[in-house]
CSV table of C-alpha atoms in Angstrom, one decimal:
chain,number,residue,atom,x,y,z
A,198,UNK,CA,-29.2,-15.8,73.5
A,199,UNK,CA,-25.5,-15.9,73.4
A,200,UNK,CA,-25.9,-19.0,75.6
A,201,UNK,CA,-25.2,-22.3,75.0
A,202,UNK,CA,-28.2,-25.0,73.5
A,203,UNK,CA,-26.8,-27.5,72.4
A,204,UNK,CA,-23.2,-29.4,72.4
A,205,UNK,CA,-23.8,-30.7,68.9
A,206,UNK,CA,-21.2,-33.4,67.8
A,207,UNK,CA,-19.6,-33.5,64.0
A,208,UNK,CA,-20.3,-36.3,61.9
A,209,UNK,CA,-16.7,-37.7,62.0
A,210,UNK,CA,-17.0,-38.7,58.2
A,211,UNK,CA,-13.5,-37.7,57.7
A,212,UNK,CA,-11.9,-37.7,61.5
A,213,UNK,CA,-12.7,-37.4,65.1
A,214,UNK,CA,-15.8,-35.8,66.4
A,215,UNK,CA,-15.3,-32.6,67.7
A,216,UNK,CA,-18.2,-30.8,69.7
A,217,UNK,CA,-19.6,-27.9,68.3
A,218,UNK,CA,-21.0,-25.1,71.1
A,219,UNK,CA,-24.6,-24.2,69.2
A,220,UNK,CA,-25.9,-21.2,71.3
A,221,UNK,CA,-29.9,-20.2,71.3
A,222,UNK,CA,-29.3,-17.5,68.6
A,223,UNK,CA,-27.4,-19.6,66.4
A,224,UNK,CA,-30.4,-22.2,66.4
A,225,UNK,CA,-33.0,-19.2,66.1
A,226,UNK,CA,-31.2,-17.8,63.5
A,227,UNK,CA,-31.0,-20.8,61.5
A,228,UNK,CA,-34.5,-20.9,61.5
A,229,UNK,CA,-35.4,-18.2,60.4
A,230,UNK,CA,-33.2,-18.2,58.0
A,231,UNK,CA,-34.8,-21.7,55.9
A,232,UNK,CA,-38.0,-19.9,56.8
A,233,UNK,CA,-37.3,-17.2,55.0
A,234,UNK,CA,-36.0,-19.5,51.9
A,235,UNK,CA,-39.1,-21.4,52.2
A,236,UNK,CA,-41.8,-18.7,51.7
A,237,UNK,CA,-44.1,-21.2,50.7
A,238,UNK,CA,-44.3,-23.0,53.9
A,239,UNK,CA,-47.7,-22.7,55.7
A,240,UNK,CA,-47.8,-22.1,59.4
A,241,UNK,CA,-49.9,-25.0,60.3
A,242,UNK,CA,-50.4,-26.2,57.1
A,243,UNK,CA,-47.5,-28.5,56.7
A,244,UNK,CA,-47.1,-31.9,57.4
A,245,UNK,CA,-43.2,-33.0,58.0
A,246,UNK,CA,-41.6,-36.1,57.4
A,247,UNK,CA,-38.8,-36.7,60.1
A,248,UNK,CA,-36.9,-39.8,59.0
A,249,UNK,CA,-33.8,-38.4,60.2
A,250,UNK,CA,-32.7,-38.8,63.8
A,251,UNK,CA,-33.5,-35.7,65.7
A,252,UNK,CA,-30.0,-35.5,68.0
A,253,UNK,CA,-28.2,-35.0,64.3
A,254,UNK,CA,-28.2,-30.9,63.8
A,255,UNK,CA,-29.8,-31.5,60.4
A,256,UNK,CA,-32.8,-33.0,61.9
A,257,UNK,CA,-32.4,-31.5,64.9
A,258,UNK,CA,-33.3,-27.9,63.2
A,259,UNK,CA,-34.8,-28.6,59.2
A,260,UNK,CA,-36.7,-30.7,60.8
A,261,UNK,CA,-37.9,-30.5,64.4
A,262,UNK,CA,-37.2,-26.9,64.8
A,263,UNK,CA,-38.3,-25.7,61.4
A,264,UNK,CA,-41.8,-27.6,62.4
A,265,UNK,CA,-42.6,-26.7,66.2
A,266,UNK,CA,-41.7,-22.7,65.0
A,267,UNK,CA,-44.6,-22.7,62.7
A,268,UNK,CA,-47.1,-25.4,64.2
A,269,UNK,CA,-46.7,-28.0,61.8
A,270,UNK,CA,-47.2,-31.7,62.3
A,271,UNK,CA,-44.5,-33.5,62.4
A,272,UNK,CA,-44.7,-36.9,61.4
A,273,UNK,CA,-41.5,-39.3,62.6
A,274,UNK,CA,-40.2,-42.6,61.2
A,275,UNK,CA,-37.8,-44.3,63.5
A,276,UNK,CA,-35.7,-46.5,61.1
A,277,UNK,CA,-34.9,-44.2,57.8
A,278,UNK,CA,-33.7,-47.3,55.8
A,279,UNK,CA,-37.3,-48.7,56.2
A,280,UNK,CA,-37.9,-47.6,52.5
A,281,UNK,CA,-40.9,-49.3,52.3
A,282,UNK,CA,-42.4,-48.1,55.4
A,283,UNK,CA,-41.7,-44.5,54.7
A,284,UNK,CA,-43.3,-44.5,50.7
A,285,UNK,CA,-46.4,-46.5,53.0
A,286,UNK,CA,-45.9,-42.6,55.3
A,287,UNK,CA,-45.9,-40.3,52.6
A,288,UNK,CA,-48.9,-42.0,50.8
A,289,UNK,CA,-51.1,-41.9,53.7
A,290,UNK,CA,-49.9,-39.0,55.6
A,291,UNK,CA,-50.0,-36.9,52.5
A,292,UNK,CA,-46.5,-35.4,53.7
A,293,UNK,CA,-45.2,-32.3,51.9
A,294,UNK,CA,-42.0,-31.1,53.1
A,295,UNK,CA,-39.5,-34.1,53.3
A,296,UNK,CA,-35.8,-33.5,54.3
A,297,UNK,CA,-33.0,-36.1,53.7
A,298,UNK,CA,-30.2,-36.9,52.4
A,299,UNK,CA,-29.2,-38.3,49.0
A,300,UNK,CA,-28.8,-42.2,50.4
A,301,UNK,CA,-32.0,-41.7,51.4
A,302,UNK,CA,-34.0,-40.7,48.3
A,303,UNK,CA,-31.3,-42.8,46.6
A,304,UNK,CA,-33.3,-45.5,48.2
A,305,UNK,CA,-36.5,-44.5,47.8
A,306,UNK,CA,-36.4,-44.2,44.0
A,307,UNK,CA,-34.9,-47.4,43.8
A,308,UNK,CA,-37.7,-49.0,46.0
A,309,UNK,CA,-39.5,-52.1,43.9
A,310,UNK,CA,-42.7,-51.0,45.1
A,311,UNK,CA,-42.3,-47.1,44.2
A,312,UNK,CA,-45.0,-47.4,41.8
A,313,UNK,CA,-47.8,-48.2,44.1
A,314,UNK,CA,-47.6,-45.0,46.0
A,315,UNK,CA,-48.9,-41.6,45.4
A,316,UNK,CA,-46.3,-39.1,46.6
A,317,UNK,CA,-47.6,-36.3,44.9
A,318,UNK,CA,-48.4,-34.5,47.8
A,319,UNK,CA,-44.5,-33.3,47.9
A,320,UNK,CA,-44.0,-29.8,47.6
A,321,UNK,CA,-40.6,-29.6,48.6
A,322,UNK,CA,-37.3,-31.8,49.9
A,323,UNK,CA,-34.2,-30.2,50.8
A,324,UNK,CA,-31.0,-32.4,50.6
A,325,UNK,CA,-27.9,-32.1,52.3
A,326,UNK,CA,-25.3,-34.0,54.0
A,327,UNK,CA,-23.4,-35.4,51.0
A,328,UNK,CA,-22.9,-34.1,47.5
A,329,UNK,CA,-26.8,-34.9,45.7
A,330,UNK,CA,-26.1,-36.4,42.2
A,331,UNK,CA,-28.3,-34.6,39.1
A,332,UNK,CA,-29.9,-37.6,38.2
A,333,UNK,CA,-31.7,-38.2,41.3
A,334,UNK,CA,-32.8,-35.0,41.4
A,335,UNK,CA,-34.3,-34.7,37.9
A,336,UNK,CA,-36.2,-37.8,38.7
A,337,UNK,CA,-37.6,-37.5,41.9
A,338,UNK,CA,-39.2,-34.4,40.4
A,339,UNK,CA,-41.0,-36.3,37.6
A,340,UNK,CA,-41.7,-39.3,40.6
A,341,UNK,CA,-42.8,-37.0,42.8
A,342,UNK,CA,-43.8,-33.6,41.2
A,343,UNK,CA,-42.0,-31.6,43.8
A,344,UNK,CA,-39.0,-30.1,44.2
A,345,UNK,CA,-36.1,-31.8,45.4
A,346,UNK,CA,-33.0,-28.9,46.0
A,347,UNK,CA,-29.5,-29.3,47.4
A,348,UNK,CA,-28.2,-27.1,50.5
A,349,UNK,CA,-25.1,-26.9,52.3
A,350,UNK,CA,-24.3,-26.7,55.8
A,351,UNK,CA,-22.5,-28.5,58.8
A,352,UNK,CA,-23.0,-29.0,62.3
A,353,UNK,CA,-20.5,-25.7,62.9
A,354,UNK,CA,-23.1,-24.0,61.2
A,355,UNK,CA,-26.8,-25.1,62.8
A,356,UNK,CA,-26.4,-26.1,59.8
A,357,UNK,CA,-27.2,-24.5,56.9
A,358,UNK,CA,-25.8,-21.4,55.2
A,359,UNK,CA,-26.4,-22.0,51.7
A,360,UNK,CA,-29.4,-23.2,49.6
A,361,UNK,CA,-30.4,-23.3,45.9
A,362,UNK,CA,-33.7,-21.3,45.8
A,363,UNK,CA,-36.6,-23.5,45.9
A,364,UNK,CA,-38.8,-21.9,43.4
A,365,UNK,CA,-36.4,-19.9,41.8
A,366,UNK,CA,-33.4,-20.8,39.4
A,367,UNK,CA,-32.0,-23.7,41.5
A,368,UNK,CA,-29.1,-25.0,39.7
A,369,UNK,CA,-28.1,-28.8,39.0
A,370,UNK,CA,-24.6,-29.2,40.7
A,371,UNK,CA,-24.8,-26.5,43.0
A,372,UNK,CA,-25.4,-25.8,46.5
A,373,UNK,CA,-26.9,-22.4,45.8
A,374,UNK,CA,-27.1,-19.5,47.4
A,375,UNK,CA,-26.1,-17.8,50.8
A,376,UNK,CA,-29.0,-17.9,53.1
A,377,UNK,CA,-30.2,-14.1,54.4
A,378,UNK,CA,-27.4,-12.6,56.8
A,379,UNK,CA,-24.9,-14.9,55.6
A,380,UNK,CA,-21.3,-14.1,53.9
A,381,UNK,CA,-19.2,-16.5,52.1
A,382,UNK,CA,-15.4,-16.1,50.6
A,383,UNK,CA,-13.6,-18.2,48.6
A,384,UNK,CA,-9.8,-18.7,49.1
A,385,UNK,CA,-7.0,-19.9,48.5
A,386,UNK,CA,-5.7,-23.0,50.0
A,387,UNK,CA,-2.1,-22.3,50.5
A,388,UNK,CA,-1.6,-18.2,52.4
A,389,UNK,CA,-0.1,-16.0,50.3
A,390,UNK,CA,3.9,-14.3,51.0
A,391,UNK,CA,1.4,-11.9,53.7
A,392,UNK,CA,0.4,-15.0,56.1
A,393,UNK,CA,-3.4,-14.3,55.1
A,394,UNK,CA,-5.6,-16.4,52.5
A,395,UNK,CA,-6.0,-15.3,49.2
A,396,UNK,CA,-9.4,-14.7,47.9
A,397,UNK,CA,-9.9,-17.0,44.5
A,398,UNK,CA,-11.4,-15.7,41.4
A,399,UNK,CA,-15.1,-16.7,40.1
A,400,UNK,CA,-14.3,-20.0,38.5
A,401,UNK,CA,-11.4,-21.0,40.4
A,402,UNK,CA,-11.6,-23.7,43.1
A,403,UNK,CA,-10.7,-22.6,46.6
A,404,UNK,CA,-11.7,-23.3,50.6
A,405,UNK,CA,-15.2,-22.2,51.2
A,406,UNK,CA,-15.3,-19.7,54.1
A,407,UNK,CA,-18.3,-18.8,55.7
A,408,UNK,CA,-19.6,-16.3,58.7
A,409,UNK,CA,-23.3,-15.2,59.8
A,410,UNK,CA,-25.5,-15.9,63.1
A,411,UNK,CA,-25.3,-19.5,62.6
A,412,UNK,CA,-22.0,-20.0,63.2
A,413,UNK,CA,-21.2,-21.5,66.4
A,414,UNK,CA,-19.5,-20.4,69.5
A,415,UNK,CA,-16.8,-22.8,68.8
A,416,UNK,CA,-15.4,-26.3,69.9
A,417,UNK,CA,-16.2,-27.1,73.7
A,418,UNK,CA,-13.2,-27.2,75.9
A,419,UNK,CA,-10.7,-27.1,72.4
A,420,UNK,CA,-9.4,-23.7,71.8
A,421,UNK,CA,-6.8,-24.8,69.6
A,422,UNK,CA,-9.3,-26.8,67.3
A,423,UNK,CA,-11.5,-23.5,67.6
A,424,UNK,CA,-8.7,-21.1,66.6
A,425,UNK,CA,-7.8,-23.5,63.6
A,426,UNK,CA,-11.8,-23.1,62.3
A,427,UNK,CA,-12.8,-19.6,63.4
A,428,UNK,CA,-10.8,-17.3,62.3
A,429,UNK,CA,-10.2,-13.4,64.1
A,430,UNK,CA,-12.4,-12.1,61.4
A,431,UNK,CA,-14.8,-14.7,62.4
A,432,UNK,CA,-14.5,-16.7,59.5
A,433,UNK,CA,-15.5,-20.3,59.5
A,434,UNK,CA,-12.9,-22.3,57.4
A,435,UNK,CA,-14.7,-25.4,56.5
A,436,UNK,CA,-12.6,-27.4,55.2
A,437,UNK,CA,-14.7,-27.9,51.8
A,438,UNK,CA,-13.3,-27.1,48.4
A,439,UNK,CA,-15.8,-24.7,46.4
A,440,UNK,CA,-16.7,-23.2,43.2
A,441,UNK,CA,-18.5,-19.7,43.1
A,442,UNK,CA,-19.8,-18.6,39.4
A,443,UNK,CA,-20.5,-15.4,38.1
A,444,UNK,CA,-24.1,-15.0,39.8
A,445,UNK,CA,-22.7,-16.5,42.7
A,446,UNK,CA,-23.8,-20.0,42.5
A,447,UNK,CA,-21.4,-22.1,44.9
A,448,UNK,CA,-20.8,-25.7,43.7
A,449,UNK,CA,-19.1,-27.9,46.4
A,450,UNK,CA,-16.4,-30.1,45.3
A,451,UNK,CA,-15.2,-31.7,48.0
A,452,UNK,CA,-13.5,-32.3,51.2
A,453,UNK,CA,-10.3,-30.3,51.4
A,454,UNK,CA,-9.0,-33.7,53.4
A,455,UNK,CA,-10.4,-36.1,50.2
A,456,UNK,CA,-8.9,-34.5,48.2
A,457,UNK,CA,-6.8,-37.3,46.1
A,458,UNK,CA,-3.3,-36.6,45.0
A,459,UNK,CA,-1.5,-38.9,42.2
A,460,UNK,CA,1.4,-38.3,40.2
A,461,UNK,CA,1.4,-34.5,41.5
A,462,UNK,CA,-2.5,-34.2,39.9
A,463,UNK,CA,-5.5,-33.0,42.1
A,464,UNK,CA,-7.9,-35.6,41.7
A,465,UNK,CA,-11.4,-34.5,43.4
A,466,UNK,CA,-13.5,-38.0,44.5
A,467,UNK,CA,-17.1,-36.0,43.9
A,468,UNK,CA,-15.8,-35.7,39.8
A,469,UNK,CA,-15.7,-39.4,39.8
A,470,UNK,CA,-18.6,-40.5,41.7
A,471,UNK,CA,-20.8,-38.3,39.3
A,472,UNK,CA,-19.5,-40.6,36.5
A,473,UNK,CA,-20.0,-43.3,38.5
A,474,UNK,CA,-23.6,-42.7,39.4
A,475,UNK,CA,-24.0,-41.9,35.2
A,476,UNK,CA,-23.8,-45.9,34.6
A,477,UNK,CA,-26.9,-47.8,34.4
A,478,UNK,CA,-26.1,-50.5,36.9
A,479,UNK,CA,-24.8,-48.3,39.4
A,480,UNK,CA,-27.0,-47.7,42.6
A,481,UNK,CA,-24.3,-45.9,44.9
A,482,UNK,CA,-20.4,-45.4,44.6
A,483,UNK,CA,-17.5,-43.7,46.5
A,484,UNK,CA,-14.0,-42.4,45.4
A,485,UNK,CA,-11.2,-42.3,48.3
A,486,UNK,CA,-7.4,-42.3,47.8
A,487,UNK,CA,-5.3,-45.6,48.8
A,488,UNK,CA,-1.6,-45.4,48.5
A,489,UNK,CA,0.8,-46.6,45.9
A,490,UNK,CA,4.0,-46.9,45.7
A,491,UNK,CA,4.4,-45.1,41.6
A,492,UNK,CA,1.6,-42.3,42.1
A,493,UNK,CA,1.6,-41.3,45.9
A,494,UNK,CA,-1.6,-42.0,45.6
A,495,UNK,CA,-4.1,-43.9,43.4
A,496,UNK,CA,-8.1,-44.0,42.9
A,497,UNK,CA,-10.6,-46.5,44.3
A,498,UNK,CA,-13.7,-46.8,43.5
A,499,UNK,CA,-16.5,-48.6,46.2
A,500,UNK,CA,-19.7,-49.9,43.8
A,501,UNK,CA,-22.8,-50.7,44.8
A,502,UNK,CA,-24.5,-52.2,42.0
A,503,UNK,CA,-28.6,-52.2,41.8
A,504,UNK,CA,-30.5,-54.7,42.8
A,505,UNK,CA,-30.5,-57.9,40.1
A,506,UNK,CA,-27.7,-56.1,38.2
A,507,UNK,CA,-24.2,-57.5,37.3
A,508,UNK,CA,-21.1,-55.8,36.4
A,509,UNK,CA,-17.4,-56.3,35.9
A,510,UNK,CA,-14.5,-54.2,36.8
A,511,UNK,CA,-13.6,-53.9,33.2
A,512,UNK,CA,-17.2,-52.9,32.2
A,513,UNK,CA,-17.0,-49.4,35.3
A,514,UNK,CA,-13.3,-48.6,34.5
A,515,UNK,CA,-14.2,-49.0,30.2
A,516,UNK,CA,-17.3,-46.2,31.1
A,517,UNK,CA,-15.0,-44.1,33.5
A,518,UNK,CA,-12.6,-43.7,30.8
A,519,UNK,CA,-14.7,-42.8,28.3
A,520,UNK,CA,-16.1,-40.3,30.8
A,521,UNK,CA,-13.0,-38.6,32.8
A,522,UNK,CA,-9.3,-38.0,31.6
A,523,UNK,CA,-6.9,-40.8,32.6
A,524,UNK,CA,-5.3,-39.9,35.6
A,525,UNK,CA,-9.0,-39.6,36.9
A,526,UNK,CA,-9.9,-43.5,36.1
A,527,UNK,CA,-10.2,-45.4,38.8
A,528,UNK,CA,-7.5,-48.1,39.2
A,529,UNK,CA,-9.2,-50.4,41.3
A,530,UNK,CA,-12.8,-51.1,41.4
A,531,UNK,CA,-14.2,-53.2,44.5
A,532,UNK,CA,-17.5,-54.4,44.5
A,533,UNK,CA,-19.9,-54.2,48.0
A,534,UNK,CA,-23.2,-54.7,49.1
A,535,UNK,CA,-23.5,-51.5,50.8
A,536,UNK,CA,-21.3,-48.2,51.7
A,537,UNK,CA,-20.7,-47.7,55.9
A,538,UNK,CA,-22.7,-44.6,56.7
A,539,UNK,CA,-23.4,-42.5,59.7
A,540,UNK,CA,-26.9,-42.9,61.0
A,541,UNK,CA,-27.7,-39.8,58.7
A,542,UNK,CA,-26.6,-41.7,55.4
A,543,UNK,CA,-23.4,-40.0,55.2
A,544,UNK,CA,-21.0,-42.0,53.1
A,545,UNK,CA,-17.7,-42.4,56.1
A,546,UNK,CA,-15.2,-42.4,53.9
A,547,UNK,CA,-12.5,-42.7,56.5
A,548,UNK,CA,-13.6,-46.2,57.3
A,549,UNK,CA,-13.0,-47.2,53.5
A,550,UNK,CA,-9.7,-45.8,53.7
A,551,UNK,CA,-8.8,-47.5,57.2
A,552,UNK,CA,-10.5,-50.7,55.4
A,553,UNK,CA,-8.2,-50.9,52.3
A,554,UNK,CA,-5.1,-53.3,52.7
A,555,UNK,CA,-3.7,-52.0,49.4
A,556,UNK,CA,-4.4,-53.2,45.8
A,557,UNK,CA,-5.6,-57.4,45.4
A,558,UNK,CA,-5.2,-59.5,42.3
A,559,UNK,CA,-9.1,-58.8,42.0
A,560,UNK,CA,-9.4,-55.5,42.6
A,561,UNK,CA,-6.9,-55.0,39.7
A,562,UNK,CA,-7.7,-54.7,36.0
């Protein structure tokens, strides 16, 4: 059990990929685990829609795994941004359990032929992978009829450890909940005068901690990366900056690395995005910090704008200010025709760091 299954490499959104040792337990326990958040699942009742690639530990386990444990069918589509292929999938397959992430039923909501398909055979989608904005939620539940939840997890993890229930009170914003036989701990993100982490109050922003089966054995062949994210209580230090609330709702808020800093204020990219993805013409958009020579550091916002929709950068920093406090607007505003991703849909953020140059007459207001 304690063996090792799989060497299971990070996503490298934010830096280098490190492998991650996955042992049999850990991907048995994880298992069980979104079983046991799923109670509604039928053993061979279920028909699965695998759009994500199966060598990633989110489709390696929420989908694959979760399916061959209880004798589902497992239907795969080999090109996930084949929007129209997978709505064609759903329609005729009758699929009703349909993991992704949010690019993904970003996508599908935006698809021009949406309306031709029945997809009301969806009982349930569980999103992960990158922060899932409340308004895509909200309406691929009136699309769709089913429920579309957000979890969190990471490849350290097999992946998931926490999950908004699914037919319970799942909260917009939120992660959720820890899954069965997990912990989680909140702390600070500087140590205290005693050399250990401070725990944070409800409320208060801190690093999310987490320990349980799931967690892996560590890096292969890098102790020193593995003593830097496990910690001698067996702690795994994420790197994510969290929320917990009074009923012990975690809301992520971002990377502990994102994290921008200007003029001495915290400035957290997810905040802005959420704005962002408020404005009508907006299909997609991501926050990173560039630097400047006043501030340290200033924001830029990537835009996607939807299809056969126009904007200027006047018109997306006019709504952000009326929307977020000052030091929170974005400075500069680029235009694209699409975000890079990881084959999963995760928004790579380091490669629109690495891309900028610094500020342009254009990009400037």
């Amino acid at each position: 059990a304690l063996d090792a299954a799989v060497f299971q490499f990070t996503g490298g959104t934010s830096g280098l990929p490190k492998a991650a040792v996955l042992t049999h337990r850990n991907l048995v326990a994880n298992v069980t685990q979104i079983r046991a958040w799923v109670p509604s699942m039928q053993p061979a009742g279920e028909k699965m829609l695998l759009a994500l690639p199966a060598f990633h530990v989110y489709g390696m386990t929420v989908g694959m795994l979760i399916s061959l444990s209880m004798g589902g069918e497992l239907v795969q589509v080999a090109d996930p941004r084949n929007v129209g292929h997978i709505l064609q999938v759903i329609d005729r397959e009758r699929i009703t359990f349909y993991p992704g992430v949010p690019a993904m039923y970003i996508a599908l909501l935006n698809h021009p032929d949406l309306a031709r398909y029945d997809l009301r055979s969806i009982r349930v989608c569980l999103s992960g992978g990158a922060p899932l904005p409340k308004e895509v939620a909200q309406q691929f539940a009136t699309v769709t009829g089913g429920r579309l939840v957000e979890g969190y997890g990471m490849s350290e993890s097999s992946p998931l450890t926490i999950g908004n229930p699914v037919f319970g009170d799942a909260r917009a914003g939120s992660v959720g909940l820890p899954f069965p036989s997990t912990e989680i701990a909140i702390v600070a993100l500087e140590k205290g005068d005693d050399g250990d982490y401070p725990p944070v109050t409800p409320g208060s922003a801190g690093e999310l901690l987490v320990r349980g089966p799931q967690v892996m054995r560590g890096y292969y062949a890098d102790p020193t990366a593995t003593a830097e994210a496990i910690d001698a209580q067996g702690w795994l230090h994420t790197g994510d900056i969290a929320v917990m609330d009074a009923d012990g709702y975690v809301a992520i808020v971002d990377r502990k690395k994102d994290l921008i800093i200007a003029s001495g204020y915290n400035i957290v990219p997810r905040e802005v995005e959420e704005v962002l993805f408020m404005h009508p013409k907006v299909l997609e958009a991501a926050v990173v910090g560039v630097a400047d020579a006043k501030r340290g550091e200033t924001v830029k916002a990537y835009v996607v704008l939807k299809a056969g929709q126009q904007a200027t950068v006047d018109q997306i920093r006019t709504f952000c200010k009326e929307n977020l406090a000052p030091y929170k607007v974005p400075t500069l505003v680029e235009f694209c025709a699409e975000l890079p991703k990881t084959q999963v849909g995760k928004v790579l953020r380091r490669v629109l760091k690495n891309e900028d140059d610094g500020p342009t007459v254009a990009d400037r207001p």
